[in-house]
Coordinates of C-alpha atoms in Angstrom, one line a residue:
M1 CA 130.8 7.2 -88.9
S2 CA 130.5 3.9 -87.0
D3 CA 128.0 3.3 -84.3
K4 CA 130.9 2.5 -81.9
H5 CA 132.5 5.9 -82.6
L6 CA 129.2 7.6 -82.0
S7 CA 128.7 5.7 -78.8
T8 CA 132.2 6.7 -77.6
Q9 CA 131.6 10.3 -78.4
F10 CA 128.3 10.2 -76.5
D11 CA 129.9 8.6 -73.5
A12 CA 132.6 11.3 -73.5
E13 CA 129.9 14.1 -73.7
L14 CA 128.0 12.5 -70.7
S15 CA 131.2 12.2 -68.7
G16 CA 132.1 15.8 -69.4
I17 CA 128.7 17.0 -68.3
S18 CA 128.8 14.8 -65.1
T19 CA 132.2 16.3 -64.3
R20 CA 130.8 19.8 -64.6
V21 CA 127.9 18.9 -62.3
L22 CA 130.3 17.7 -59.7
E23 CA 132.3 20.9 -60.0
M24 CA 129.1 22.9 -59.6
G25 CA 128.2 20.8 -56.6
G26 CA 131.6 21.4 -55.0
L27 CA 131.2 25.1 -55.5
V28 CA 127.8 25.1 -53.9
E29 CA 128.9 23.0 -51.0
A30 CA 131.7 25.5 -50.3
Q31 CA 129.2 28.4 -50.7
V32 CA 126.9 27.0 -48.0
A33 CA 129.8 26.4 -45.6
Q34 CA 131.1 29.9 -46.2
A35 CA 127.7 31.5 -45.7
V36 CA 127.4 29.8 -42.3
E37 CA 130.9 30.9 -41.4
A38 CA 130.0 34.4 -42.3
L39 CA 127.0 34.1 -40.0
V40 CA 129.0 32.7 -37.1
Q41 CA 131.8 35.4 -37.5
F42 CA 129.4 38.2 -38.4
S43 CA 131.6 38.8 -41.5
N44 CA 130.2 41.1 -44.1
E45 CA 133.3 40.4 -46.3
Q46 CA 132.6 36.6 -46.3
A47 CA 128.9 37.3 -47.0
Q48 CA 129.9 39.3 -50.0
T49 CA 132.1 36.4 -51.3
V50 CA 129.1 34.1 -51.1
L51 CA 127.0 36.5 -53.2
R52 CA 129.8 36.8 -55.8
T53 CA 129.9 33.0 -56.0
E54 CA 126.1 32.9 -56.7
E55 CA 126.8 34.5 -60.1
Q56 CA 129.2 31.7 -60.9
V57 CA 126.8 29.0 -59.8
N58 CA 124.0 30.5 -62.0
A59 CA 126.3 30.7 -65.0
M60 CA 127.2 27.0 -64.5
E61 CA 123.6 26.0 -64.4
V62 CA 122.9 27.8 -67.7
E63 CA 126.0 26.3 -69.3
I64 CA 125.2 22.7 -68.3
D65 CA 121.5 23.1 -69.2
H66 CA 122.5 24.2 -72.7
A67 CA 124.8 21.2 -73.1
L68 CA 122.0 18.9 -72.0
H69 CA 119.6 20.3 -74.6
S70 CA 122.2 19.9 -77.2
I71 CA 122.9 16.3 -76.4
I72 CA 119.2 15.4 -76.3
A73 CA 118.6 17.1 -79.7
R74 CA 121.6 15.5 -81.4
R75 CA 121.8 12.1 -79.8
Q76 CA 118.2 11.2 -79.1
P77 CA 119.1 9.1 -76.1
T78 CA 117.0 6.3 -74.9
A79 CA 116.3 4.4 -71.6
R80 CA 119.0 4.8 -68.9
D81 CA 120.9 7.5 -70.8
L82 CA 117.8 9.6 -71.1
R83 CA 117.0 9.1 -67.4
L84 CA 120.6 10.2 -66.6
L85 CA 120.1 13.4 -68.6
I86 CA 116.8 14.1 -66.9
A87 CA 118.4 13.5 -63.5
I88 CA 121.3 15.9 -64.3
S89 CA 118.7 18.5 -65.3
K90 CA 117.0 18.1 -61.9
T91 CA 120.4 18.0 -60.1
I92 CA 121.6 21.3 -61.4
A93 CA 118.3 22.9 -60.7
N94 CA 118.5 21.7 -57.1
L95 CA 122.2 22.8 -56.8
E96 CA 121.3 26.3 -58.1
R97 CA 118.6 26.5 -55.4
V98 CA 121.1 25.4 -52.7
G99 CA 123.2 28.4 -53.9
D100 CA 120.1 30.6 -53.5
E101 CA 119.7 29.4 -49.9
A102 CA 123.4 30.2 -49.2
S103 CA 122.9 33.7 -50.7
R104 CA 119.8 34.1 -48.5
V105 CA 121.9 33.4 -45.4
A106 CA 124.6 35.8 -46.7
R107 CA 122.1 38.6 -47.2
T108 CA 120.8 38.0 -43.7
V109 CA 124.3 38.4 -42.3
Q110 CA 124.7 41.7 -44.1
R111 CA 121.4 42.9 -42.7
L112 CA 122.4 41.9 -39.2
V113 CA 125.8 43.5 -39.4
N114 CA 124.5 46.7 -41.0
A115 CA 121.8 46.9 -38.3
G116 CA 124.6 46.8 -35.6
V117 CA 123.6 43.5 -34.1
S118 CA 126.3 42.3 -31.8
S119 CA 127.9 38.9 -32.2
R120 CA 127.8 38.8 -28.4
L121 CA 124.0 38.8 -28.3
R122 CA 122.7 35.5 -26.9
L123 CA 121.8 33.6 -30.1
P124 CA 122.1 29.9 -31.0
M125 CA 124.9 30.3 -33.5
S126 CA 126.5 27.0 -32.5
D127 CA 123.1 25.2 -33.1
L128 CA 122.8 26.8 -36.6
S129 CA 126.4 25.8 -37.3
F130 CA 125.6 22.2 -36.4
E131 CA 122.4 22.2 -38.5
A132 CA 124.5 23.4 -41.4
E133 CA 127.1 20.7 -40.9
L134 CA 124.4 18.1 -41.2
A135 CA 123.0 19.7 -44.3
V136 CA 126.5 20.0 -46.0
A137 CA 127.2 16.4 -45.1
Q138 CA 124.0 15.3 -46.7
L139 CA 124.8 17.4 -49.8
R140 CA 128.3 15.9 -50.0
K141 CA 126.9 12.4 -49.7
A142 CA 124.3 13.0 -52.4
L143 CA 127.0 14.3 -54.7
D144 CA 129.2 11.3 -54.0
A145 CA 126.2 9.0 -54.8
F146 CA 125.8 10.9 -58.0
A147 CA 129.5 10.5 -59.0
R148 CA 129.3 6.7 -58.3
L149 CA 125.6 6.2 -59.2
D150 CA 125.4 4.5 -55.8
V151 CA 121.8 3.6 -54.9
E152 CA 122.7 2.5 -51.3
K153 CA 124.4 5.8 -50.6
A154 CA 121.4 7.7 -52.0
L155 CA 119.1 5.7 -49.7
E156 CA 121.3 6.8 -46.8
V157 CA 120.6 10.4 -47.7
L158 CA 116.9 9.7 -47.6
K159 CA 117.1 8.0 -44.2
Q160 CA 119.1 10.8 -42.7
D161 CA 116.9 13.7 -43.8
D162 CA 114.8 13.5 -40.6
A163 CA 117.9 14.5 -38.5
I164 CA 118.0 18.0 -40.2
D165 CA 114.2 18.4 -39.8
K166 CA 114.5 17.6 -36.1
E167 CA 117.4 20.0 -35.7
F168 CA 115.4 22.8 -37.4
D169 CA 112.4 22.1 -35.0
G170 CA 114.7 22.3 -32.0
L171 CA 116.3 25.6 -33.3
L172 CA 112.8 27.1 -33.8
R173 CA 111.8 26.3 -30.2
K174 CA 115.1 27.7 -28.9
L175 CA 114.7 31.0 -30.9
I176 CA 111.1 31.4 -29.6
T177 CA 112.4 31.0 -26.1
Y178 CA 115.1 33.6 -26.6
M179 CA 112.5 36.1 -28.0
M180 CA 110.3 35.5 -24.9
E181 CA 113.1 35.9 -22.5
D182 CA 114.9 38.9 -24.1
P183 CA 112.9 41.3 -26.4
R184 CA 116.2 42.6 -27.7
T185 CA 116.6 39.4 -29.6
I186 CA 113.3 39.5 -31.4
S187 CA 114.4 41.1 -34.7
S188 CA 117.6 39.1 -35.0
S189 CA 115.9 35.8 -33.9
I190 CA 113.3 36.2 -36.7
D191 CA 116.1 36.6 -39.2
L192 CA 117.7 33.5 -37.8
V193 CA 114.4 31.5 -38.2
F194 CA 114.7 32.2 -41.9
V195 CA 118.4 31.2 -41.9
A196 CA 117.5 27.9 -40.1
K197 CA 114.8 27.3 -42.7
A198 CA 117.2 28.0 -45.5
I199 CA 119.7 25.5 -44.1
E200 CA 116.9 22.9 -43.7
R201 CA 116.0 23.4 -47.4
V202 CA 119.6 22.6 -48.3
G203 CA 118.9 19.1 -46.8
D204 CA 115.7 18.9 -48.8
H205 CA 117.6 19.6 -52.0
A206 CA 120.2 16.9 -51.1
K207 CA 117.2 14.5 -50.7
N208 CA 115.9 15.5 -54.1
L209 CA 119.4 14.7 -55.6
A210 CA 119.3 11.3 -54.0
E211 CA 115.9 10.5 -55.4
A212 CA 117.1 11.5 -58.9
I213 CA 120.0 9.1 -58.6
I214 CA 117.7 6.2 -57.6
Y215 CA 115.6 7.0 -60.7
V216 CA 118.6 6.9 -63.0
V217 CA 119.9 3.6 -61.7
K218 CA 116.7 1.7 -61.0
G219 CA 114.1 3.6 -63.1
T220 CA 112.0 3.8 -60.0
D221 CA 110.4 7.1 -58.8
V222 CA 110.6 7.1 -55.0
R223 CA 109.5 10.7 -54.5
H224 CA 106.9 11.3 -51.8
N225 CA 107.7 8.0 -50.1
T226 CA 109.2 7.3 -46.7
P227 CA 112.8 6.0 -46.8
E228 CA 111.6 2.6 -45.7
A229 CA 109.0 2.5 -48.5
A230 CA 111.6 3.7 -51.0
A231 CA 113.9 0.8 -49.9
N232 CA 111.1 -1.7 -50.3
M233 CA 110.3 -0.4 -53.8
L234 CA 113.8 -1.3 -54.9
R235 CA 113.8 -4.9 -53.6

């Protein structure tokens, strides 16, 4: 078998795995959006749908992971191809954790609904929804950067991570104020603190994806650096 034929086969396998990663990313993105919708609507049914999706996400992670191990064992890739496979492994692990955060939100919704918490209770649902929109947008941008191996877009994700952190801080202050003003909100507000933190972690995982993309393209590890420092490292 010619080297060219082997190379063509390898490229086809890499393309197939990358497609599956993007499918997994789309599924997880929808899962997060649906979990937040379940929270805003206090919908037990939508929460249950999110939890069913978790099983599918977990199965995709295992499937892609097995395919990665098979390629590494059979092809013995070098340089950029190996970096890509390592980045894909990190990407699916982060996507699976995003799914876990969505499921955490869904379980909180079920707990609130089952406890009889009213959707009319004064709680910052619109703020949580806005935080989630920021996180989902970050995840979408990171997945787009992965699809295109676009370093500039990946850097944008790093630069915009602070916006979600600031939104989380503001939500935390607001929830503390609600608890001080109305003791009836204490239990549900504590639950929503964990929801806000779960959403903030979605943004963190998007940032991890962006860092992995930069590593694939440039071979530079920008973890634990500020966005400005990361950009300077790539010049």
